[in-house]
C-alpha cells in the first residue's frame, strides 16, 4: 500500500540533493505535506473502476450517451510532472446505463496515478466496454503536459489530443462524426 514514511525520506533526500536545507523553517513540514499530496494524487492506484461502474440502470431506448469537458489531472510517468485537460467520452449502451457521475469517476480512477495520456485514454475506454457491456466507446482527451511547458522544448499551451475507439465506433465512421458534432457544440 502507500508508504508515507518512504515518501518523506525521499523528499528529504531530494531537498538535500538540490542543495536545500531540509531543516530550514519553510521546509520542515514539506516532506509530510508531499507525502500526503502523493497519496491523494496517486490515489487511483487503490481504486478499481468496477466499483463505480457496477451500479447500472435499465435504459433500453438509450442512444449515444456523451459527457464532454470532464476536467482531469494526471502525472506523466516520465517526469513526474502534471498533465491536465479535459476528457470527452461517449458510449453506446446495450440496454443499461451508468449513473451520470460514474464516467467522471472512472476518469479519476485512471488519472490519479502515473500515466501516459495514450494509456489513460485506452484504460477509460476499456473499463467502460468491460463493466458496462457497452456496444461501443470513444474517448478523446486534450491535455497540456507540464514536461513540455516548463522544461524541455518549453512550449506552453500545446495540447496533446488522443482518441481511442472501441466496438461500434471502430466500425462506423458516422458514429464518430456524431460524437465530434456533439463534443464540438459549445
Ligand atoms: Zn513527461
GROMACS .gro file of C-alpha atoms and ligand atoms in nm:
model
  187
    1UNK     CA    1   0.000   0.000   0.000
    2UNK     CA    2   0.102   0.363   0.027
    3UNK     CA    3   0.426   0.421   0.221
    4UNK     CA    4   0.407   0.772   0.370
    5UNK     CA    5   0.737   0.734   0.557
    6UNK     CA    6   0.929   0.641   0.242
    7UNK     CA    7   0.795   0.945   0.053
    8UNK     CA    8   0.906   1.166   0.343
    9UNK     CA    9   1.257   1.017   0.338
   10UNK     CA   10   1.273   1.056  -0.041
   11UNK     CA   11   1.158   1.418  -0.019
   12UNK     CA   12   1.428   1.498   0.240
   13UNK     CA   13   1.688   1.339   0.009
   14UNK     CA   14   1.555   1.537  -0.287
   15UNK     CA   15   1.577   1.863  -0.090
   16UNK     CA   16   1.936   1.786   0.006
   17UNK     CA   17   2.024   1.682  -0.349
   18UNK     CA   18   1.913   2.015  -0.497
   19UNK     CA   19   2.122   2.200  -0.238
   20UNK     CA   20   1.845   2.288   0.005
   21UNK     CA   21   1.848   2.261   0.382
   22UNK     CA   22   1.557   2.035   0.488
   23UNK     CA   23   1.589   2.178   0.841
   24UNK     CA   24   1.513   2.537   0.750
   25UNK     CA   25   1.180   2.659   0.876
   26UNK     CA   26   0.991   2.675   0.548
   27UNK     CA   27   1.084   2.317   0.459
   28UNK     CA   28   1.035   2.144   0.794
   29UNK     CA   29   0.686   2.017   0.716
   30UNK     CA   30   0.739   1.980   0.342
   31UNK     CA   31   0.817   1.605   0.345
   32UNK     CA   32   0.494   1.530   0.532
   33UNK     CA   33   0.296   1.758   0.301
   34UNK     CA   34   0.446   1.598  -0.009
   35UNK     CA   35   0.366   1.251   0.124
   36UNK     CA   36   0.001   1.343   0.180
   37UNK     CA   37  -0.011   1.504  -0.163
   38UNK     CA   38   0.120   1.194  -0.341
   39UNK     CA   39  -0.126   0.975  -0.158
   40UNK     CA   40  -0.402   1.199  -0.292
   41UNK     CA   41  -0.282   1.248  -0.649
   42UNK     CA   42  -0.189   0.881  -0.690
   43UNK     CA   43  -0.499   0.763  -0.506
   44UNK     CA   44  -0.641   0.599  -0.818
   45UNK     CA   45  -0.398   0.310  -0.765
   46UNK     CA   46  -0.602   0.197  -0.465
   47UNK     CA   47  -0.926   0.205  -0.664
   48UNK     CA   48  -1.099  -0.018  -0.912
   49UNK     CA   49  -1.319   0.125  -1.187
   50UNK     CA   50  -1.552  -0.171  -1.141
   51UNK     CA   51  -1.667  -0.024  -0.806
   52UNK     CA   52  -1.804   0.284  -0.981
   53UNK     CA   53  -1.949   0.105  -1.280
   54UNK     CA   54  -2.117  -0.187  -1.106
   55UNK     CA   55  -2.445   0.000  -1.050
   56UNK     CA   56  -2.632   0.041  -1.376
   57UNK     CA   57  -2.984   0.139  -1.475
   58UNK     CA   58  -3.224  -0.004  -1.730
   59UNK     CA   59  -3.246   0.222  -2.037
   60UNK     CA   60  -3.337   0.006  -2.332
   61UNK     CA   61  -3.413   0.303  -2.560
   62UNK     CA   62  -3.096   0.494  -2.481
   63UNK     CA   63  -2.893   0.617  -2.776
   64UNK     CA   64  -2.545   0.757  -2.758
   65UNK     CA   65  -2.452   0.897  -2.417
   66UNK     CA   66  -2.196   1.178  -2.428
   67UNK     CA   67  -2.016   1.351  -2.145
   68UNK     CA   68  -1.784   1.624  -2.254
   69UNK     CA   69  -1.540   1.861  -2.083
   70UNK     CA   70  -1.464   1.634  -1.786
   71UNK     CA   71  -1.160   1.801  -1.625
   72UNK     CA   72  -0.877   1.574  -1.514
   73UNK     CA   73  -0.529   1.596  -1.363
   74UNK     CA   74  -0.273   1.321  -1.401
   75UNK     CA   75   0.102   1.269  -1.365
   76UNK     CA   76   0.336   1.191  -1.654
   77UNK     CA   77   0.530   0.880  -1.566
   78UNK     CA   78   0.843   1.001  -1.747
   79UNK     CA   79   0.891   1.322  -1.548
   80UNK     CA   80   0.651   1.302  -1.253
   81UNK     CA   81   0.504   1.633  -1.370
   82UNK     CA   82   0.133   1.700  -1.413
   83UNK     CA   83  -0.058   1.683  -1.735
   84UNK     CA   84  -0.413   1.810  -1.726
   85UNK     CA   85  -0.701   1.889  -1.951
   86UNK     CA   86  -1.043   1.761  -2.050
   87UNK     CA   87  -1.189   1.429  -2.141
   88UNK     CA   88  -1.484   1.376  -2.374
   89UNK     CA   89  -1.648   1.036  -2.358
   90UNK     CA   90  -1.932   0.870  -2.542
   91UNK     CA   91  -2.071   0.521  -2.527
   92UNK     CA   92  -2.349   0.321  -2.686
   93UNK     CA   93  -2.534   0.135  -2.410
   94UNK     CA   94  -2.661  -0.213  -2.464
   95UNK     CA   95  -2.976  -0.168  -2.257
   96UNK     CA   96  -2.815  -0.041  -1.936
   97UNK     CA   97  -2.653   0.291  -1.849
   98UNK     CA   98  -2.421   0.404  -1.569
   99UNK     CA   99  -2.503   0.688  -1.329
  100UNK     CA  100  -2.402   1.024  -1.476
  101UNK     CA  101  -2.118   1.089  -1.233
  102UNK     CA  102  -1.963   0.750  -1.294
  103UNK     CA  103  -1.787   0.835  -1.618
  104UNK     CA  104  -1.607   1.118  -1.440
  105UNK     CA  105  -1.525   0.882  -1.151
  106UNK     CA  106  -1.378   0.634  -1.398
  107UNK     CA  107  -1.155   0.907  -1.542
  108UNK     CA  108  -1.036   0.987  -1.187
  109UNK     CA  109  -0.951   0.624  -1.109
  110UNK     CA  110  -0.709   0.605  -1.400
  111UNK     CA  111  -0.588   0.968  -1.398
  112UNK     CA  112  -0.477   0.959  -1.033
  113UNK     CA  113  -0.167   0.752  -1.093
  114UNK     CA  114   0.149   0.772  -1.306
  115UNK     CA  115   0.034   0.773  -1.664
  116UNK     CA  116   0.079   0.823  -2.032
  117UNK     CA  117  -0.209   1.012  -2.191
  118UNK     CA  118  -0.246   0.740  -2.456
  119UNK     CA  119  -0.275   0.465  -2.194
  120UNK     CA  120  -0.509   0.672  -1.976
  121UNK     CA  121  -0.750   0.714  -2.269
  122UNK     CA  122  -0.737   0.343  -2.352
  123UNK     CA  123  -0.791   0.233  -1.991
  124UNK     CA  124  -1.101   0.452  -1.957
  125UNK     CA  125  -1.242   0.315  -2.283
  126UNK     CA  126  -1.168  -0.047  -2.192
  127UNK     CA  127  -1.324  -0.011  -1.845
  128UNK     CA  128  -1.647   0.120  -1.997
  129UNK     CA  129  -1.654  -0.160  -2.254
  130UNK     CA  130  -1.590  -0.425  -1.991
  131UNK     CA  131  -1.800  -0.309  -1.699
  132UNK     CA  132  -2.096  -0.153  -1.883
  133UNK     CA  133  -2.102  -0.408  -2.162
  134UNK     CA  134  -2.125  -0.109  -2.398
  135UNK     CA  135  -2.166  -0.168  -2.771
  136UNK     CA  136  -1.904   0.095  -2.837
  137UNK     CA  137  -1.696   0.359  -2.659
  138UNK     CA  138  -1.499   0.661  -2.775
  139UNK     CA  139  -1.265   0.862  -2.552
  140UNK     CA  140  -1.098   1.185  -2.656
  141UNK     CA  141  -0.856   1.362  -2.424
  142UNK     CA  142  -0.699   1.703  -2.470
  143UNK     CA  143  -0.423   1.792  -2.227
  144UNK     CA  144  -0.129   2.019  -2.160
  145UNK     CA  145   0.182   1.844  -2.031
  146UNK     CA  146   0.393   2.045  -1.788
  147UNK     CA  147   0.700   1.845  -1.901
  148UNK     CA  148   0.658   2.017  -2.239
  149UNK     CA  149   0.553   2.356  -2.100
  150UNK     CA  150   0.805   2.435  -1.827
  151UNK     CA  151   1.107   2.229  -1.935
  152UNK     CA  152   1.248   2.057  -2.245
  153UNK     CA  153   1.102   2.222  -2.556
  154UNK     CA  154   0.918   2.477  -2.336
  155UNK     CA  155   0.603   2.510  -2.544
  156UNK     CA  156   0.325   2.613  -2.304
  157UNK     CA  157  -0.028   2.586  -2.439
  158UNK     CA  158   0.046   2.291  -2.666
  159UNK     CA  159  -0.246   2.050  -2.649
  160UNK     CA  160  -0.189   1.679  -2.691
  161UNK     CA  161  -0.502   1.509  -2.822
  162UNK     CA  162  -0.565   1.136  -2.800
  163UNK     CA  163  -0.857   0.945  -2.945
  164UNK     CA  164  -0.944   0.585  -2.862
  165UNK     CA  165  -1.230   0.396  -3.028
  166UNK     CA  166  -1.375   0.063  -2.928
  167UNK     CA  167  -1.653  -0.156  -3.067
  168UNK     CA  168  -1.912   0.019  -3.287
  169UNK     CA  169  -1.704   0.338  -3.304
  170UNK     CA  170  -1.428   0.145  -3.477
  171UNK     CA  171  -1.664   0.017  -3.744
  172UNK     CA  172  -1.896   0.311  -3.810
  173UNK     CA  173  -1.746   0.649  -3.910
  174UNK     CA  174  -2.094   0.808  -3.888
  175UNK     CA  175  -2.094   0.745  -3.512
  176UNK     CA  176  -1.756   0.913  -3.481
  177UNK     CA  177  -1.887   1.212  -3.680
  178UNK     CA  178  -2.189   1.235  -3.448
  179UNK     CA  179  -1.957   1.229  -3.145
  180UNK     CA  180  -1.746   1.511  -3.288
  181UNK     CA  181  -2.059   1.715  -3.360
  182UNK     CA  182  -2.182   1.671  -3.003
  183UNK     CA  183  -1.844   1.745  -2.848
  184UNK     CA  184  -1.797   2.042  -3.079
  185UNK     CA  185  -2.125   2.213  -2.977
  186UNK     CA  186  -2.025   2.475  -2.724
  187LIG    ZN1  187   0.662   1.393  -1.935
   0.00000   0.00000   0.00000
